[in-house]
Amino acid sequence: METLVQTKGYAAPSVRAPLEPFSFQRRSLRPNDVGIDIKFCGICHSDIHQARDEWGGSIFPMVPGHEIAGVVSEVGANVTKYAVGDRVGVGCLVDSCRECDACLAGLEQYCKKGGTPTYNGLDKNGEPTYGGYSEHIVVDENYVLRIPDALPLDKAAPLLCAGITTYSPLRHWNAGPGKKVAIIGMGGLGHMGVKIAHALGAEVTVLSQSLSKQDDGKRFGADHYYATADPKTFAKLAGTFDLIINTVSAELDWNAYLSLLNLDGALVVVGAPSNPIPVAAFALIGGRHTLAGSGIGGIAETQEMLDFCAEHGIASDIEHVAIADVNEAYERVLKSDVRYRFVIDIATLSKKD
Ligand code: NAP
Ligand code: ZN
């Protein structure tokens, strides 16, 4: 019988209910487990989608949070990769089958048996998983990432989801010198997409609803910045981009964005609104366009991304938030009023009982 460790956090008790203090149990360390004292956790728009059950199948109470940065506090007997005191991260995935083609290829995010999400999922024993809006987490060492010393923990936390979710498609579709890349939506994912695409050497354009964040976009490395509320933008940019990454959490005029692709260009969906995507056949046929999707990234690629960010001096632009203010932070994310990621300072949790 495992001993269980009492842990404090914040949870959504039921669908669309405000988050509130919640006490729960973490498993005691198994031989390959790492115990992590969480220092910071980013607020991803996916936390909001799931707390509101916008994708279906949500499990409550839900402790969200999959942009976790902290310090190793204990290690199991067989752990070889990490030691007490190491600076580590945990992203969207805490386990997978480790046997299917996808897992063997290092693409655990596409595990054919369905990996174990960091929260709002069931682990291999059928127990619900609880995420990073909490003081402590226990994770198998194979699903833990090392945060390079050059990256501060708070600014690194959002890399564990927003960073890898943009890095992976940018790499897969070969963003780099000579490639014209557009990022739709400059929020948590989008601002990381701009920084990473620029660091990869691509010519980067931001397609934002307005020009209000243009100065920031240029500072992040964008070469061009357009307002999509202006219909002239679509006429001007028709047929331009080799790759468009859509990070928008809401519905879009998909056909209008497909018209911005160059010959053989790809529009990659990472933003995850709940409704189906209506696309005209000729928006794909003309120009041999690809409409594709991409989900987070595998464990090895996530480590590669963290190392790449450290090497290029890239991290997230963040606003700290106390955990008691998480519900207000959600409202601001929904209004696109965050520069550019809220990160919960988990030290504020111990001040609340
Ligand atoms: P976010 O910070 O809220 O950013 C979304 C951005 O989309 C906003 O900043 C805004 O950018 C734009 N936007 C919002 N509402 C819009 C509307 N009605 N019309 C046009 N543009 C709008 O969210 P996030 O955390 O980056 O997440 C973005 C999406 O990616 C979410 O759906 C999330 O669930 C999903 N996601 C997917 C994966 C994956 O693996 N595929 C991983 C993580 C997150 P502007 O102000 O610049 O217009
Ligand atoms: Zn996320």
Coordinates of C-alpha atoms and ligand atoms in Angstrom, one line a residue:
M1 CA 0.0 0.0 0.0
E2 CA 1.4 3.4 -0.9
T3 CA 1.4 6.1 1.6
L4 CA -0.2 9.3 0.3
V5 CA 1.1 12.8 0.8
Q6 CA -1.3 15.6 1.6
T7 CA -0.9 18.5 -0.9
K8 CA -2.5 21.9 -1.1
G9 CA -3.7 23.4 -4.4
Y10 CA -6.5 25.1 -6.2
A11 CA -9.2 23.3 -8.0
A12 CA -12.3 23.9 -10.1
P13 CA -14.9 21.9 -8.0
S14 CA -17.3 21.5 -10.9
V15 CA -17.8 22.7 -14.5
R16 CA -17.4 26.5 -14.9
A17 CA -17.3 27.0 -11.1
P18 CA -14.6 29.4 -9.8
L19 CA -11.4 27.8 -8.6
E20 CA -11.0 27.5 -4.8
P21 CA -8.5 26.0 -2.3
F22 CA -8.4 22.2 -2.5
S23 CA -6.4 19.7 -0.5
F24 CA -5.6 16.3 -2.0
Q25 CA -3.1 13.5 -2.0
R26 CA -0.1 12.8 -4.1
R27 CA 1.3 9.3 -4.3
S28 CA 4.5 8.5 -2.3
L29 CA 7.6 8.0 -4.5
R30 CA 7.8 4.9 -6.6
P31 CA 11.4 3.8 -7.5
N32 CA 11.4 5.9 -10.7
D33 CA 9.6 8.9 -9.4
V34 CA 10.8 12.5 -8.8
G35 CA 9.1 14.6 -6.1
I36 CA 9.0 18.3 -7.2
D37 CA 8.3 21.4 -5.1
I38 CA 6.5 23.6 -7.5
K39 CA 7.6 27.2 -7.6
F40 CA 5.7 28.6 -10.6
C41 CA 2.9 27.4 -12.9
G42 CA 1.7 29.1 -16.1
I43 CA -1.9 29.6 -16.9
C44 CA -2.6 28.2 -20.3
H45 CA -5.8 28.8 -22.2
S46 CA -6.3 25.1 -22.2
D47 CA -6.8 25.3 -18.4
I48 CA -9.8 27.5 -19.1
H49 CA -11.2 25.3 -21.9
Q50 CA -11.0 22.3 -19.6
A51 CA -12.3 23.9 -16.4
R52 CA -15.3 25.0 -18.5
D53 CA -15.5 21.5 -20.1
E54 CA -15.4 23.1 -23.6
W55 CA -13.7 20.0 -25.0
G56 CA -16.0 17.5 -23.3
G57 CA -15.1 14.7 -20.8
S58 CA -13.7 17.0 -18.0
I59 CA -13.1 15.4 -14.6
F60 CA -13.9 17.3 -11.4
P61 CA -12.6 18.4 -9.0
M62 CA -9.9 19.6 -11.5
V63 CA -6.5 21.0 -10.4
P64 CA -5.3 22.6 -13.7
G65 CA -1.7 23.5 -14.6
H66 CA 0.7 22.0 -17.1
E67 CA 3.4 24.6 -17.3
I68 CA 5.2 23.6 -14.1
A69 CA 8.6 24.8 -13.0
G70 CA 10.1 23.8 -9.7
V71 CA 12.9 22.1 -7.7
V72 CA 13.5 18.4 -7.0
S73 CA 12.8 17.7 -3.4
E74 CA 13.2 13.9 -3.3
V75 CA 14.0 11.1 -5.7
G76 CA 13.0 7.4 -5.8
A77 CA 15.5 4.6 -5.3
N78 CA 16.1 4.0 -9.1
V79 CA 16.1 7.6 -10.3
T80 CA 19.3 8.3 -12.3
K81 CA 18.5 11.5 -14.2
Y82 CA 17.7 13.9 -11.4
A83 CA 19.0 14.8 -7.9
V84 CA 17.6 16.8 -5.1
G85 CA 17.9 20.5 -5.8
D86 CA 17.8 20.2 -9.6
R87 CA 15.7 22.8 -11.5
V88 CA 13.0 20.9 -13.4
G89 CA 9.8 21.3 -15.4
V90 CA 6.8 19.3 -16.2
G91 CA 4.6 19.9 -19.2
C92 CA 1.3 18.4 -20.4
L93 CA 2.2 14.8 -20.2
V94 CA 3.2 12.7 -17.1
D95 CA 3.2 9.2 -18.7
S96 CA 2.4 7.2 -21.9
C97 CA 2.4 3.6 -22.9
R98 CA 6.2 3.7 -23.9
E99 CA 5.6 0.8 -26.4
C100 CA 3.6 2.1 -29.4
D101 CA 5.3 3.5 -32.6
A102 CA 4.7 7.0 -31.5
C103 CA 6.2 6.5 -28.0
L104 CA 9.2 4.7 -29.4
A105 CA 9.7 7.5 -31.9
G106 CA 9.8 10.0 -29.0
L107 CA 6.4 11.4 -30.0
E108 CA 4.7 10.5 -26.6
Q109 CA 2.2 13.2 -27.2
Y110 CA 0.7 11.0 -29.9
C111 CA 0.8 7.8 -27.8
K112 CA -1.6 5.4 -29.5
K113 CA -3.0 4.2 -26.2
G114 CA -3.4 7.8 -25.1
G115 CA -0.8 9.3 -22.8
T116 CA -1.5 10.4 -19.2
P117 CA -2.2 14.2 -19.2
T118 CA -0.8 16.1 -16.3
Y119 CA -4.3 16.9 -15.1
N120 CA -7.9 16.2 -16.1
G121 CA -6.9 12.6 -16.9
L122 CA -6.6 9.2 -15.3
D123 CA -3.3 7.5 -14.7
K124 CA -2.5 3.8 -15.4
N125 CA -4.1 2.9 -12.1
G126 CA -7.3 4.8 -13.0
E127 CA -6.5 7.6 -10.5
P128 CA -7.3 11.2 -11.5
T129 CA -4.2 13.3 -12.2
Y130 CA -3.9 16.8 -10.6
G131 CA -1.8 19.5 -12.2
G132 CA 0.5 22.4 -11.2
Y133 CA -1.8 24.8 -9.4
S134 CA -0.4 23.0 -6.3
E135 CA 2.7 23.0 -4.1
H136 CA 4.1 19.5 -5.0
I137 CA 3.9 17.0 -7.7
V138 CA 5.3 13.4 -8.2
V139 CA 6.3 12.4 -11.7
D140 CA 8.2 9.5 -13.3
E141 CA 11.7 10.8 -14.2
N142 CA 11.2 10.0 -17.8
Y143 CA 8.5 12.7 -18.1
V144 CA 10.5 15.4 -16.2
L145 CA 12.5 18.1 -18.1
R146 CA 15.6 19.8 -17.0
I147 CA 15.4 23.6 -16.9
P148 CA 18.8 25.1 -18.0
D149 CA 20.4 27.4 -15.5
A150 CA 20.2 30.3 -18.0
L151 CA 16.4 30.4 -17.8
P152 CA 14.7 31.8 -14.7
L153 CA 12.1 29.4 -13.4
D154 CA 9.1 31.8 -13.7
K155 CA 9.8 32.8 -17.3
A156 CA 10.6 29.2 -18.2
A157 CA 7.4 27.7 -16.9
P158 CA 5.3 28.7 -20.0
L159 CA 7.8 27.0 -22.2
L160 CA 6.6 23.7 -21.0
C161 CA 3.4 24.1 -23.0
A162 CA 3.3 27.4 -25.0
G163 CA 7.0 27.0 -25.9
I164 CA 6.9 23.4 -27.1
T165 CA 3.5 23.7 -28.8
T166 CA 4.9 26.4 -31.1
Y167 CA 8.5 25.0 -31.4
S168 CA 7.3 21.5 -32.5
P169 CA 5.4 22.6 -35.6
L170 CA 7.9 25.3 -36.5
R171 CA 10.6 22.6 -36.6
H172 CA 8.4 20.0 -38.3
W173 CA 7.5 22.3 -41.1
N174 CA 11.1 23.6 -41.4
A175 CA 10.7 27.2 -40.3
G176 CA 14.1 28.8 -41.0
P177 CA 16.0 31.1 -43.3
G178 CA 14.2 31.8 -46.5
K179 CA 10.8 30.8 -45.1
K180 CA 7.9 33.2 -44.5
V181 CA 6.1 32.2 -41.3
A182 CA 2.9 33.8 -39.9
I183 CA 1.7 33.5 -36.4
I184 CA -2.1 34.1 -35.9
G185 CA -2.9 35.4 -32.4
M186 CA -0.2 36.9 -30.2
G187 CA -1.2 35.5 -26.8
G188 CA 0.7 32.9 -24.6
L189 CA 1.4 30.5 -27.5
G190 CA 1.6 33.2 -30.2
H191 CA 4.3 35.4 -28.5
M192 CA 6.5 32.3 -28.0
G193 CA 5.9 31.3 -31.7
V194 CA 7.1 34.7 -32.8
K195 CA 10.3 34.5 -30.6
I196 CA 11.1 30.9 -31.7
A197 CA 10.4 31.4 -35.4
H198 CA 12.6 34.5 -35.3
A199 CA 15.4 32.6 -33.5
L200 CA 15.1 29.8 -36.2
G201 CA 15.8 32.5 -38.8
A202 CA 12.4 32.7 -40.5
E203 CA 10.8 35.9 -41.8
V204 CA 8.0 36.3 -39.2
T205 CA 4.7 38.1 -39.6
V206 CA 2.1 38.5 -36.7
L207 CA -1.5 38.4 -37.7
S208 CA -3.3 39.9 -34.6
Q209 CA -6.8 41.3 -34.3
S210 CA -5.5 44.8 -33.9
L211 CA -2.2 46.7 -34.0
S212 CA -2.3 47.3 -30.2
K213 CA 0.6 44.9 -29.5
Q214 CA 2.7 45.8 -32.5
D215 CA 5.6 47.3 -30.6
D216 CA 5.9 44.1 -28.5
G217 CA 5.6 41.9 -31.6
K218 CA 8.6 43.7 -33.2
R219 CA 10.5 43.4 -29.9
F220 CA 9.8 39.6 -29.9
G221 CA 11.4 39.5 -33.4
A222 CA 8.5 39.9 -35.8
D223 CA 9.5 41.5 -39.2
H224 CA 5.9 42.4 -40.0
Y225 CA 2.7 43.0 -38.1
Y226 CA -0.9 43.2 -39.4
A227 CA -4.3 43.7 -38.0
T228 CA -6.8 41.0 -39.2
A229 CA -9.7 43.3 -38.4
D230 CA -8.6 45.3 -41.5
P231 CA -9.9 43.5 -44.6
K232 CA -7.0 45.1 -46.7
T233 CA -4.6 42.8 -44.8
F234 CA -6.0 39.7 -46.5
A235 CA -5.8 41.3 -50.0
K236 CA -2.3 42.5 -49.4
L237 CA -1.0 39.2 -48.0
A238 CA -2.7 36.7 -50.4
G239 CA -0.4 33.8 -51.4
T240 CA 2.4 34.9 -49.1
F241 CA 3.3 32.4 -46.4
D242 CA 5.0 29.0 -46.5
L243 CA 3.8 28.3 -43.0
I244 CA 1.0 29.7 -40.8
I245 CA 0.6 28.6 -37.2
N246 CA -2.8 29.4 -35.8
T247 CA -2.8 29.8 -32.0
V248 CA -6.3 31.3 -31.7
S249 CA -8.5 29.8 -29.1
A250 CA -11.7 30.9 -31.0
E251 CA -13.3 30.2 -34.3
L252 CA -11.8 31.9 -37.4
D253 CA -12.6 32.5 -41.1
W254 CA -10.4 29.5 -42.1
N255 CA -10.8 30.0 -45.8
A256 CA -9.6 33.6 -45.6
Y257 CA -6.4 32.4 -43.8
L258 CA -5.8 29.5 -46.2
S259 CA -5.8 32.2 -49.0
L260 CA -2.7 33.7 -47.4
L261 CA -0.7 30.5 -48.1
N262 CA 2.0 30.3 -50.8
L263 CA 2.1 27.3 -53.2
D264 CA 2.5 24.2 -51.0
G265 CA 2.1 26.2 -47.9
A266 CA 0.7 24.7 -44.7
L267 CA -1.7 26.2 -42.1
V268 CA -1.1 24.4 -38.8
V269 CA -3.8 24.4 -36.2
V270 CA -2.7 24.5 -32.6
G271 CA -5.4 26.7 -31.1
A272 CA -8.3 24.4 -30.1
P273 CA -11.8 25.9 -30.3
S274 CA -14.5 23.4 -29.7
N275 CA -16.4 23.7 -33.0
P276 CA -15.6 21.8 -36.2
I277 CA -13.5 23.7 -38.8
P278 CA -15.5 24.6 -42.0
V279 CA -13.1 24.6 -45.0
A280 CA -13.9 24.9 -48.7
A281 CA -12.3 22.2 -50.9
F282 CA -10.9 24.9 -53.2
A283 CA -9.2 26.7 -50.3
L284 CA -7.0 23.5 -50.2
I285 CA -6.9 22.5 -53.9
G286 CA -5.8 25.9 -55.1
G287 CA -2.1 26.2 -54.3
R288 CA -1.8 22.5 -53.1
H289 CA -2.3 23.8 -49.5
T290 CA -2.1 21.7 -46.4
L291 CA -4.3 22.1 -43.4
A292 CA -2.7 20.3 -40.5
G293 CA -2.7 20.1 -36.7
S294 CA 0.0 19.7 -34.1
G295 CA -0.1 18.8 -30.4
I296 CA 2.5 19.9 -27.8
G297 CA 5.7 17.9 -28.3
G298 CA 7.5 14.8 -27.2
I299 CA 9.7 14.7 -24.1
A300 CA 13.0 14.7 -26.0
E301 CA 11.8 17.6 -28.2
T302 CA 10.7 19.5 -25.2
Q303 CA 14.2 19.2 -23.7
E304 CA 15.6 20.3 -27.1
M305 CA 13.3 23.3 -27.0
L306 CA 14.3 24.3 -23.5
D307 CA 18.0 24.1 -24.4
F308 CA 17.4 26.0 -27.6
C309 CA 15.6 28.8 -25.7
A310 CA 18.5 29.0 -23.1
E311 CA 21.0 29.2 -26.0
H312 CA 19.1 31.9 -27.8
G313 CA 18.2 33.9 -24.6
I314 CA 14.4 33.3 -25.1
A315 CA 11.8 32.9 -22.4
S316 CA 8.2 33.9 -21.9
D317 CA 7.1 37.5 -21.1
I318 CA 5.0 37.0 -18.0
E319 CA 2.8 38.6 -15.4
H320 CA 3.0 37.1 -11.9
V321 CA -0.3 36.3 -10.2
A322 CA -1.2 35.2 -6.7
I323 CA -3.1 31.9 -6.7
A324 CA -6.0 33.6 -4.9
D325 CA -6.4 35.8 -8.0
V326 CA -6.5 32.9 -10.5
N327 CA -10.2 33.4 -11.4
E328 CA -9.6 37.1 -12.3
A329 CA -6.6 36.0 -14.3
Y330 CA -8.9 33.6 -16.3
E331 CA -11.2 36.5 -17.1
R332 CA -8.3 38.6 -18.4
V333 CA -7.0 35.7 -20.5
L334 CA -10.5 35.5 -22.1
K335 CA -10.3 39.2 -23.0
S336 CA -6.8 38.7 -24.5
D337 CA -5.6 41.1 -21.7
V338 CA -2.4 39.4 -20.6
R339 CA 1.2 40.3 -21.5
Y340 CA 1.8 37.5 -22.4
R341 CA 1.4 34.7 -19.9
F342 CA 0.1 34.7 -16.3
V343 CA 2.4 32.7 -14.1
I344 CA 1.1 31.7 -10.7
D345 CA 3.7 32.3 -7.9
I346 CA 3.1 29.1 -5.9
A347 CA 4.6 30.6 -2.8
T348 CA 1.3 32.5 -2.5
L349 CA -0.4 29.2 -1.9
S350 CA 1.2 28.7 1.5
K351 CA -0.2 32.0 2.6
K352 CA -3.8 30.7 2.1
D353 CA -5.3 27.9 4.1
Ligands
NAP1 P1 -4.3 33.0 -25.3 O1 -3.1 33.5 -24.5 O2 -5.7 33.4 -24.8 O3 -4.0 33.5 -26.8 C1 -4.9 33.4 -27.8 C2 -4.8 34.6 -28.7 O4 -5.8 34.4 -29.8 C3 -5.2 35.9 -28.1 O5 -4.1 36.5 -27.5 C4 -5.7 36.7 -29.3 O6 -4.5 37.2 -30.0 C5 -6.3 35.7 -30.2 N1 -7.7 35.6 -30.1 C6 -8.5 35.4 -29.0 N2 -9.8 35.5 -29.3 C7 -9.9 35.7 -30.6 C8 -11.0 35.9 -31.5 N3 -12.2 35.8 -31.1 N4 -10.7 36.1 -32.8 C9 -9.4 36.2 -33.2 N5 -8.3 36.0 -32.4 C10 -8.6 35.8 -31.1 O7 -4.3 31.4 -25.4 P2 -3.1 30.4 -25.4 O8 -2.8 29.9 -24.0 O9 -2.0 31.0 -26.2 O10 -3.8 29.2 -26.2 C11 -4.3 29.4 -27.5 C12 -5.0 28.1 -27.9 O11 -4.1 27.0 -28.1 C13 -6.1 27.6 -27.0 O12 -7.2 27.2 -27.7 C14 -5.4 26.4 -26.3 O13 -6.3 25.5 -25.8 C15 -4.6 25.9 -27.5 N6 -3.5 25.0 -27.1 C16 -3.2 24.0 -27.9 C17 -2.1 23.2 -27.7 C18 -1.8 22.1 -28.6 O14 -1.1 21.2 -28.2 N7 -2.3 22.1 -29.8 C19 -1.3 23.4 -26.6 C20 -1.6 24.5 -25.7 C21 -2.7 25.3 -26.0 P3 -4.5 38.7 -30.6 O15 -4.9 39.6 -29.4 O16 -3.1 38.9 -31.0 O17 -5.5 38.8 -31.7
ZN2 ZN -1.2 24.4 -22.4

